[in-house]
Amino acid sequence: AAGVIQSPRHLIKEKRETATLKCYPIPRHDTVYWYQQGPGQDPQFLISFYEKMQSDKGSIPDRFSAQQFSDYHSELNMSSLELGDSALYFCASSRRANQETQYFGPGTRLLVL
Amino acid sequence: LAKTTQPISMDSYEGQEVNITCSHNNIATNDYITWYQQFPSQGPRFIIQGYKTKVTNEVASLFIPADRKSSTLSLPRVSLSDTAVYYCLVGGGRNDYKLSFGAGTTVTVRA
């Protein structure tokens, strides 16, 4: 079965640079979620999109922005990167109807030097 | 106020049954209870979801008492590959679809 695809899988950036993470949801899933997991920490919700509109917002820094496109893929844009942004970034997708569960991608490991 | 409370860690041996109890005293009427498993450097993986009573699938069972203020995930006959962090989450009601991860339970299975 098709799973959530994230790219790139690994990314190394320097402070103050920008990064773009991409997420391709499972086919026919209309909702995309972004989570950040720092070293030794639990995943933290950043932002979500339903039918290309932002549906919920968590602890996402103002330096980050995201959007969902017409083909339902999503991109997380991160600017002015800081050392503390080093983390695993997970994307999850679901179908909103009927409380369907979220399926997570393999994550993008971002290292900011 | 934490939405869920679960033990920090549990140790077990291969072939044993592992039961993880999660407290969620403030669960809302429309909230579901969902359990995820996470291996190091991998995305969380859905295990099971329930609303009340008992749910069973090929991987685990979920027991939910009538008051729904707690739930117990039961993993039958664990193996070394079940060593992971297990998260209990409540939500989905009142259009709140995001997952709010609390501190999970690190289950270590030994030979």
PDB file of C-alpha atoms in Angstrom:
ATOM      1  CA  ALA A   1       0.000   0.000   0.000  1.00  0.00           C
ATOM      2  CA  ALA A   2       1.108   3.534  -0.726  1.00  0.00           C
ATOM      3  CA  GLY A   3       2.524   5.446   2.192  1.00  0.00           C
ATOM      4  CA  VAL A   4       3.306   9.058   2.994  1.00  0.00           C
ATOM      5  CA  ILE A   5       6.381  10.270   1.141  1.00  0.00           C
ATOM      6  CA  GLN A   6       8.678  12.913   2.509  1.00  0.00           C
ATOM      7  CA  SER A   7      11.614  14.565   0.852  1.00  0.00           C
ATOM      8  CA  PRO A   8      14.398  15.062   1.407  1.00  0.00           C
ATOM      9  CA  ARG A   9      15.068  12.426   4.036  1.00  0.00           C
ATOM     10  CA  HIS A  10      18.115  14.251   5.341  1.00  0.00           C
ATOM     11  CA  LEU A  11      19.040  17.907   5.138  1.00  0.00           C
ATOM     12  CA  ILE A  12      22.003  19.876   6.435  1.00  0.00           C
ATOM     13  CA  LYS A  13      21.791  23.645   6.572  1.00  0.00           C
ATOM     14  CA  GLU A  14      23.668  26.471   8.211  1.00  0.00           C
ATOM     15  CA  LYS A  15      22.239  29.076  10.550  1.00  0.00           C
ATOM     16  CA  ARG A  16      20.127  31.740   8.881  1.00  0.00           C
ATOM     17  CA  GLU A  17      19.616  29.613   5.771  1.00  0.00           C
ATOM     18  CA  THR A  18      16.244  28.482   4.465  1.00  0.00           C
ATOM     19  CA  ALA A  19      14.868  24.981   3.971  1.00  0.00           C
ATOM     20  CA  THR A  20      11.846  23.493   2.248  1.00  0.00           C
ATOM     21  CA  LEU A  21      10.455  20.140   3.269  1.00  0.00           C
ATOM     22  CA  LYS A  22       7.977  18.316   1.071  1.00  0.00           C
ATOM     23  CA  CYS A  23       5.216  15.872   1.913  1.00  0.00           C
ATOM     24  CA  TYR A  24       3.161  13.712  -0.437  1.00  0.00           C
ATOM     25  CA  PRO A  25       0.122  12.250   1.344  1.00  0.00           C
ATOM     26  CA  ILE A  26      -1.441   8.884   0.776  1.00  0.00           C
ATOM     27  CA  PRO A  27      -3.733   9.016  -2.283  1.00  0.00           C
ATOM     28  CA  ARG A  28      -7.262  10.249  -1.487  1.00  0.00           C
ATOM     29  CA  HIS A  29      -6.171  11.663   1.853  1.00  0.00           C
ATOM     30  CA  ASP A  30      -7.376  15.262   2.172  1.00  0.00           C
ATOM     31  CA  THR A  31      -5.602  16.329   5.345  1.00  0.00           C
ATOM     32  CA  VAL A  32      -1.922  16.847   6.038  1.00  0.00           C
ATOM     33  CA  TYR A  33      -0.277  17.428   9.405  1.00  0.00           C
ATOM     34  CA  TRP A  34       3.262  18.533  10.251  1.00  0.00           C
ATOM     35  CA  TYR A  35       5.038  17.540  13.460  1.00  0.00           C
ATOM     36  CA  GLN A  36       8.462  18.381  14.866  1.00  0.00           C
ATOM     37  CA  GLN A  37      10.395  15.993  17.103  1.00  0.00           C
ATOM     38  CA  GLY A  38      13.544  17.293  18.748  1.00  0.00           C
ATOM     39  CA  PRO A  39      16.250  14.970  20.077  1.00  0.00           C
ATOM     40  CA  GLY A  40      14.887  12.927  22.966  1.00  0.00           C
ATOM     41  CA  GLN A  41      11.537  14.694  22.799  1.00  0.00           C
ATOM     42  CA  ASP A  42       8.002  13.721  21.863  1.00  0.00           C
ATOM     43  CA  PRO A  43       6.471  14.855  18.563  1.00  0.00           C
ATOM     44  CA  GLN A  44       4.936  18.319  18.672  1.00  0.00           C
ATOM     45  CA  PHE A  45       2.184  19.433  16.327  1.00  0.00           C
ATOM     46  CA  LEU A  46       3.073  22.356  14.069  1.00  0.00           C
ATOM     47  CA  ILE A  47       0.294  22.910  11.559  1.00  0.00           C
ATOM     48  CA  SER A  48      -2.326  21.121   9.490  1.00  0.00           C
ATOM     49  CA  PHE A  49      -4.205  21.595   6.253  1.00  0.00           C
ATOM     50  CA  TYR A  50      -7.574  20.293   5.124  1.00  0.00           C
ATOM     51  CA  GLU A  51      -8.584  20.625   1.493  1.00  0.00           C
ATOM     52  CA  LYS A  52      -5.752  23.104   0.900  1.00  0.00           C
ATOM     53  CA  MET A  53      -6.808  25.420   3.721  1.00  0.00           C
ATOM     54  CA  GLN A  54      -5.005  25.745   7.051  1.00  0.00           C
ATOM     55  CA  SER A  55      -7.129  23.885   9.552  1.00  0.00           C
ATOM     56  CA  ASP A  56      -5.158  24.093  12.780  1.00  0.00           C
ATOM     57  CA  LYS A  57      -2.021  25.700  14.093  1.00  0.00           C
ATOM     58  CA  GLY A  58       0.236  24.580  16.893  1.00  0.00           C
ATOM     59  CA  SER A  59       3.626  25.670  18.109  1.00  0.00           C
ATOM     60  CA  ILE A  60       4.943  26.700  14.726  1.00  0.00           C
ATOM     61  CA  PRO A  61       7.465  29.572  14.772  1.00  0.00           C
ATOM     62  CA  ASP A  62       6.678  32.667  12.725  1.00  0.00           C
ATOM     63  CA  ARG A  63       9.794  31.874  10.683  1.00  0.00           C
ATOM     64  CA  PHE A  64       8.032  28.797   9.342  1.00  0.00           C
ATOM     65  CA  SER A  65       5.223  28.711   6.850  1.00  0.00           C
ATOM     66  CA  ALA A  66       3.422  25.932   5.073  1.00  0.00           C
ATOM     67  CA  GLN A  67       0.850  25.310   2.419  1.00  0.00           C
ATOM     68  CA  GLN A  68      -1.050  22.524   0.742  1.00  0.00           C
ATOM     69  CA  PHE A  69      -1.272  22.466  -3.019  1.00  0.00           C
ATOM     70  CA  SER A  70      -4.004  21.436  -5.445  1.00  0.00           C
ATOM     71  CA  ASP A  71      -2.557  17.916  -5.699  1.00  0.00           C
ATOM     72  CA  TYR A  72      -2.698  17.754  -1.856  1.00  0.00           C
ATOM     73  CA  HIS A  73       1.035  17.673  -1.365  1.00  0.00           C
ATOM     74  CA  SER A  74       2.338  20.047   1.256  1.00  0.00           C
ATOM     75  CA  GLU A  75       5.506  22.027   1.776  1.00  0.00           C
ATOM     76  CA  LEU A  76       6.972  23.349   5.013  1.00  0.00           C
ATOM     77  CA  ASN A  77       9.145  26.409   4.454  1.00  0.00           C
ATOM     78  CA  MET A  78      11.632  27.297   7.144  1.00  0.00           C
ATOM     79  CA  SER A  79      13.603  30.534   7.103  1.00  0.00           C
ATOM     80  CA  SER A  80      16.315  32.057   9.263  1.00  0.00           C
ATOM     81  CA  LEU A  81      17.182  28.626  10.547  1.00  0.00           C
ATOM     82  CA  GLU A  82      18.436  28.333  14.102  1.00  0.00           C
ATOM     83  CA  LEU A  83      20.429  25.589  15.784  1.00  0.00           C
ATOM     84  CA  GLY A  84      17.308  24.679  17.762  1.00  0.00           C
ATOM     85  CA  ASP A  85      15.447  23.839  14.571  1.00  0.00           C
ATOM     86  CA  SER A  86      17.520  20.676  14.266  1.00  0.00           C
ATOM     87  CA  ALA A  87      14.966  17.920  14.569  1.00  0.00           C
ATOM     88  CA  LEU A  88      12.985  15.247  12.821  1.00  0.00           C
ATOM     89  CA  TYR A  89      10.059  16.660  10.894  1.00  0.00           C
ATOM     90  CA  PHE A  90       7.186  14.289  10.273  1.00  0.00           C
ATOM     91  CA  CYS A  91       4.306  14.676   7.934  1.00  0.00           C
ATOM     92  CA  ALA A  92       1.130  12.696   8.451  1.00  0.00           C
ATOM     93  CA  SER A  93      -1.964  12.371   6.319  1.00  0.00           C
ATOM     94  CA  SER A  94      -5.518  11.249   6.865  1.00  0.00           C
ATOM     95  CA  ARG A  95      -9.025  11.432   5.557  1.00  0.00           C
ATOM     96  CA  ARG A  96     -10.876  13.809   7.836  1.00  0.00           C
ATOM     97  CA  ALA A  97     -14.220  12.063   7.594  1.00  0.00           C
ATOM     98  CA  ASN A  98     -15.068   9.371  10.132  1.00  0.00           C
ATOM     99  CA  GLN A  99     -12.204  10.136  12.532  1.00  0.00           C
ATOM    100  CA  GLU A 100      -9.712   8.352  10.320  1.00  0.00           C
ATOM    101  CA  THR A 101      -6.322   7.797  11.813  1.00  0.00           C
ATOM    102  CA  GLN A 102      -3.190   9.650  10.785  1.00  0.00           C
ATOM    103  CA  TYR A 103      -0.477   7.849   8.858  1.00  0.00           C
ATOM    104  CA  PHE A 104       3.025   9.175   9.318  1.00  0.00           C
ATOM    105  CA  GLY A 105       5.821   9.478   6.808  1.00  0.00           C
ATOM    106  CA  PRO A 106       9.433   8.460   7.470  1.00  0.00           C
ATOM    107  CA  GLY A 107      10.409  11.993   8.405  1.00  0.00           C
ATOM    108  CA  THR A 108      13.023  14.499   7.313  1.00  0.00           C
ATOM    109  CA  ARG A 109      16.027  14.848   9.572  1.00  0.00           C
ATOM    110  CA  LEU A 110      17.168  18.455   9.566  1.00  0.00           C
ATOM    111  CA  LEU A 111      20.527  19.396  10.985  1.00  0.00           C
ATOM    112  CA  VAL A 112      21.354  23.070  11.367  1.00  0.00           C
ATOM    113  CA  LEU A 113      25.036  23.857  11.832  1.00  0.00           C
TER     114      LEU A 113
ATOM    115  CA  LEU B   1      -3.064  20.128  32.188  1.00  0.00           C
ATOM    116  CA  ALA B   2      -1.804  16.962  30.538  1.00  0.00           C
ATOM    117  CA  LYS B   3      -4.404  15.210  28.452  1.00  0.00           C
ATOM    118  CA  THR B   4      -2.937  11.783  29.162  1.00  0.00           C
ATOM    119  CA  THR B   5      -0.687  10.172  31.731  1.00  0.00           C
ATOM    120  CA  GLN B   6       1.122   6.898  31.188  1.00  0.00           C
ATOM    121  CA  PRO B   7       4.114   5.155  32.768  1.00  0.00           C
ATOM    122  CA  ILE B   8       7.510   6.368  31.629  1.00  0.00           C
ATOM    123  CA  SER B   9       8.899   2.902  31.058  1.00  0.00           C
ATOM    124  CA  MET B  10       8.100  -0.787  31.285  1.00  0.00           C
ATOM    125  CA  ASP B  11      10.314  -3.847  30.999  1.00  0.00           C
ATOM    126  CA  SER B  12       9.205  -7.234  29.782  1.00  0.00           C
ATOM    127  CA  TYR B  13      10.494 -10.503  28.374  1.00  0.00           C
ATOM    128  CA  GLU B  14       9.832 -12.201  25.094  1.00  0.00           C
ATOM    129  CA  GLY B  15       6.574 -14.118  25.008  1.00  0.00           C
ATOM    130  CA  GLN B  16       4.968 -12.172  27.839  1.00  0.00           C
ATOM    131  CA  GLU B  17       1.894  -9.972  27.641  1.00  0.00           C
ATOM    132  CA  VAL B  18       2.471  -6.263  28.148  1.00  0.00           C
ATOM    133  CA  ASN B  19      -0.295  -4.032  29.433  1.00  0.00           C
ATOM    134  CA  ILE B  20       0.104  -0.261  29.379  1.00  0.00           C
ATOM    135  CA  THR B  21      -2.506   1.796  31.182  1.00  0.00           C
ATOM    136  CA  CYS B  22      -3.150   5.397  30.253  1.00  0.00           C
ATOM    137  CA  SER B  23      -5.134   7.896  32.315  1.00  0.00           C
ATOM    138  CA  HIS B  24      -7.232  10.508  30.575  1.00  0.00           C
ATOM    139  CA  ASN B  25      -9.516  11.956  33.232  1.00  0.00           C
ATOM    140  CA  ASN B  26     -10.634  14.919  31.120  1.00  0.00           C
ATOM    141  CA  ILE B  27     -11.581  13.023  27.995  1.00  0.00           C
ATOM    142  CA  ALA B  28     -14.367  14.716  26.072  1.00  0.00           C
ATOM    143  CA  THR B  29     -17.534  12.974  24.991  1.00  0.00           C
ATOM    144  CA  ASN B  30     -16.548  12.880  21.336  1.00  0.00           C
ATOM    145  CA  ASP B  31     -12.871  12.038  21.840  1.00  0.00           C
ATOM    146  CA  TYR B  32     -11.392   8.791  20.613  1.00  0.00           C
ATOM    147  CA  ILE B  33      -8.468   6.973  22.228  1.00  0.00           C
ATOM    148  CA  THR B  34      -5.639   6.115  19.902  1.00  0.00           C
ATOM    149  CA  TRP B  35      -2.330   4.364  20.466  1.00  0.00           C
ATOM    150  CA  TYR B  36       0.781   4.817  18.377  1.00  0.00           C
ATOM    151  CA  GLN B  37       4.119   2.998  18.376  1.00  0.00           C
ATOM    152  CA  GLN B  38       7.377   4.704  17.520  1.00  0.00           C
ATOM    153  CA  PHE B  39      10.784   3.216  16.836  1.00  0.00           C
ATOM    154  CA  PRO B  40      13.878   5.447  17.005  1.00  0.00           C
ATOM    155  CA  SER B  41      14.144   7.850  14.072  1.00  0.00           C
ATOM    156  CA  GLN B  42      10.908   6.575  12.519  1.00  0.00           C
ATOM    157  CA  GLY B  43       7.466   8.101  12.242  1.00  0.00           C
ATOM    158  CA  PRO B  44       4.833   7.008  14.747  1.00  0.00           C
ATOM    159  CA  ARG B  45       2.823   4.018  13.588  1.00  0.00           C
ATOM    160  CA  PHE B  46      -0.880   3.578  14.315  1.00  0.00           C
ATOM    161  CA  ILE B  47      -1.640   0.576  16.508  1.00  0.00           C
ATOM    162  CA  ILE B  48      -5.267   0.741  17.533  1.00  0.00           C
ATOM    163  CA  GLN B  49      -8.139   3.127  18.167  1.00  0.00           C
ATOM    164  CA  GLY B  50     -11.272   2.841  20.235  1.00  0.00           C
ATOM    165  CA  TYR B  51     -14.142   4.750  21.758  1.00  0.00           C
ATOM    166  CA  LYS B  52     -15.499   2.403  24.410  1.00  0.00           C
ATOM    167  CA  THR B  53     -15.439  -1.217  25.629  1.00  0.00           C
ATOM    168  CA  LYS B  54     -12.934  -3.429  23.855  1.00  0.00           C
ATOM    169  CA  VAL B  55     -11.271  -3.285  20.476  1.00  0.00           C
ATOM    170  CA  THR B  56      -9.000  -5.973  19.083  1.00  0.00           C
ATOM    171  CA  ASN B  57      -6.948  -6.177  15.927  1.00  0.00           C
ATOM    172  CA  GLU B  58      -4.127  -8.389  14.706  1.00  0.00           C
ATOM    173  CA  VAL B  59      -1.569  -6.444  16.729  1.00  0.00           C
ATOM    174  CA  ALA B  60      -3.146  -5.464  20.052  1.00  0.00           C
ATOM    175  CA  SER B  61      -6.234  -5.101  22.186  1.00  0.00           C
ATOM    176  CA  LEU B  62      -7.566  -1.922  23.730  1.00  0.00           C
ATOM    177  CA  PHE B  63      -9.682  -2.040  26.868  1.00  0.00           C
ATOM    178  CA  ILE B  64     -11.750   1.005  27.780  1.00  0.00           C
ATOM    179  CA  PRO B  65     -13.880   1.036  30.948  1.00  0.00           C
ATOM    180  CA  ALA B  66     -17.349   2.526  30.987  1.00  0.00           C
ATOM    181  CA  ASP B  67     -16.224   5.874  32.412  1.00  0.00           C
ATOM    182  CA  ARG B  68     -13.555   6.169  29.667  1.00  0.00           C
ATOM    183  CA  LYS B  69     -11.170   7.909  32.076  1.00  0.00           C
ATOM    184  CA  SER B  70      -8.465   5.365  31.363  1.00  0.00           C
ATOM    185  CA  SER B  71      -7.558   2.778  28.788  1.00  0.00           C
ATOM    186  CA  THR B  72      -5.222  -0.194  28.634  1.00  0.00           C
ATOM    187  CA  LEU B  73      -3.237  -1.273  25.620  1.00  0.00           C
ATOM    188  CA  SER B  74      -2.483  -4.974  25.658  1.00  0.00           C
ATOM    189  CA  LEU B  75       0.316  -6.418  23.556  1.00  0.00           C
ATOM    190  CA  PRO B  76       0.149 -10.220  23.532  1.00  0.00           C
ATOM    191  CA  ARG B  77       3.316 -12.311  23.461  1.00  0.00           C
ATOM    192  CA  VAL B  78       5.801  -9.513  22.817  1.00  0.00           C
ATOM    193  CA  SER B  79       9.024 -10.029  20.925  1.00  0.00           C
ATOM    194  CA  LEU B  80      12.285  -8.104  20.861  1.00  0.00           C
ATOM    195  CA  SER B  81      10.984  -6.105  17.894  1.00  0.00           C
ATOM    196  CA  ASP B  82       8.206  -4.658  20.059  1.00  0.00           C
ATOM    197  CA  THR B  83      10.772  -2.575  21.927  1.00  0.00           C
ATOM    198  CA  ALA B  84       9.586   0.959  21.201  1.00  0.00           C
ATOM    199  CA  VAL B  85       7.880   4.023  22.636  1.00  0.00           C
ATOM    200  CA  TYR B  86       4.108   3.742  22.903  1.00  0.00           C
ATOM    201  CA  TYR B  87       1.930   6.842  22.919  1.00  0.00           C
ATOM    202  CA  CYS B  88      -1.626   7.130  24.170  1.00  0.00           C
ATOM    203  CA  LEU B  89      -3.565   9.999  22.617  1.00  0.00           C
ATOM    204  CA  VAL B  90      -7.092  11.275  23.010  1.00  0.00           C
ATOM    205  CA  GLY B  91      -8.843  13.570  20.607  1.00  0.00           C
ATOM    206  CA  GLY B  92     -10.755  13.772  17.392  1.00  0.00           C
ATOM    207  CA  GLY B  93     -13.787  15.250  19.025  1.00  0.00           C
ATOM    208  CA  ARG B  94     -15.032  18.848  18.579  1.00  0.00           C
ATOM    209  CA  ASN B  95     -13.162  19.055  15.261  1.00  0.00           C
ATOM    210  CA  ASP B  96      -9.800  18.709  17.046  1.00  0.00           C
ATOM    211  CA  TYR B  97      -7.961  16.380  14.727  1.00  0.00           C
ATOM    212  CA  LYS B  98      -4.355  17.129  15.591  1.00  0.00           C
ATOM    213  CA  LEU B  99      -2.430  14.651  17.724  1.00  0.00           C
ATOM    214  CA  SER B 100      -1.127  16.032  21.012  1.00  0.00           C
ATOM    215  CA  PHE B 101       1.681  13.729  22.055  1.00  0.00           C
ATOM    216  CA  GLY B 102       2.498  13.546  25.735  1.00  0.00           C
ATOM    217  CA  ALA B 103       5.280  11.557  27.276  1.00  0.00           C
ATOM    218  CA  GLY B 104       5.072   8.043  25.946  1.00  0.00           C
ATOM    219  CA  THR B 105       5.937   4.727  27.539  1.00  0.00           C
ATOM    220  CA  THR B 106       9.250   3.176  26.601  1.00  0.00           C
ATOM    221  CA  VAL B 107       8.735  -0.574  26.477  1.00  0.00           C
ATOM    222  CA  THR B 108      11.881  -2.668  26.554  1.00  0.00           C
ATOM    223  CA  VAL B 109      11.578  -6.343  25.703  1.00  0.00           C
ATOM    224  CA  ARG B 110      14.440  -8.580  26.756  1.00  0.00           C
ATOM    225  CA  ALA B 111      15.325 -12.078  25.606  1.00  0.00           C
TER     226      ALA B 111
END
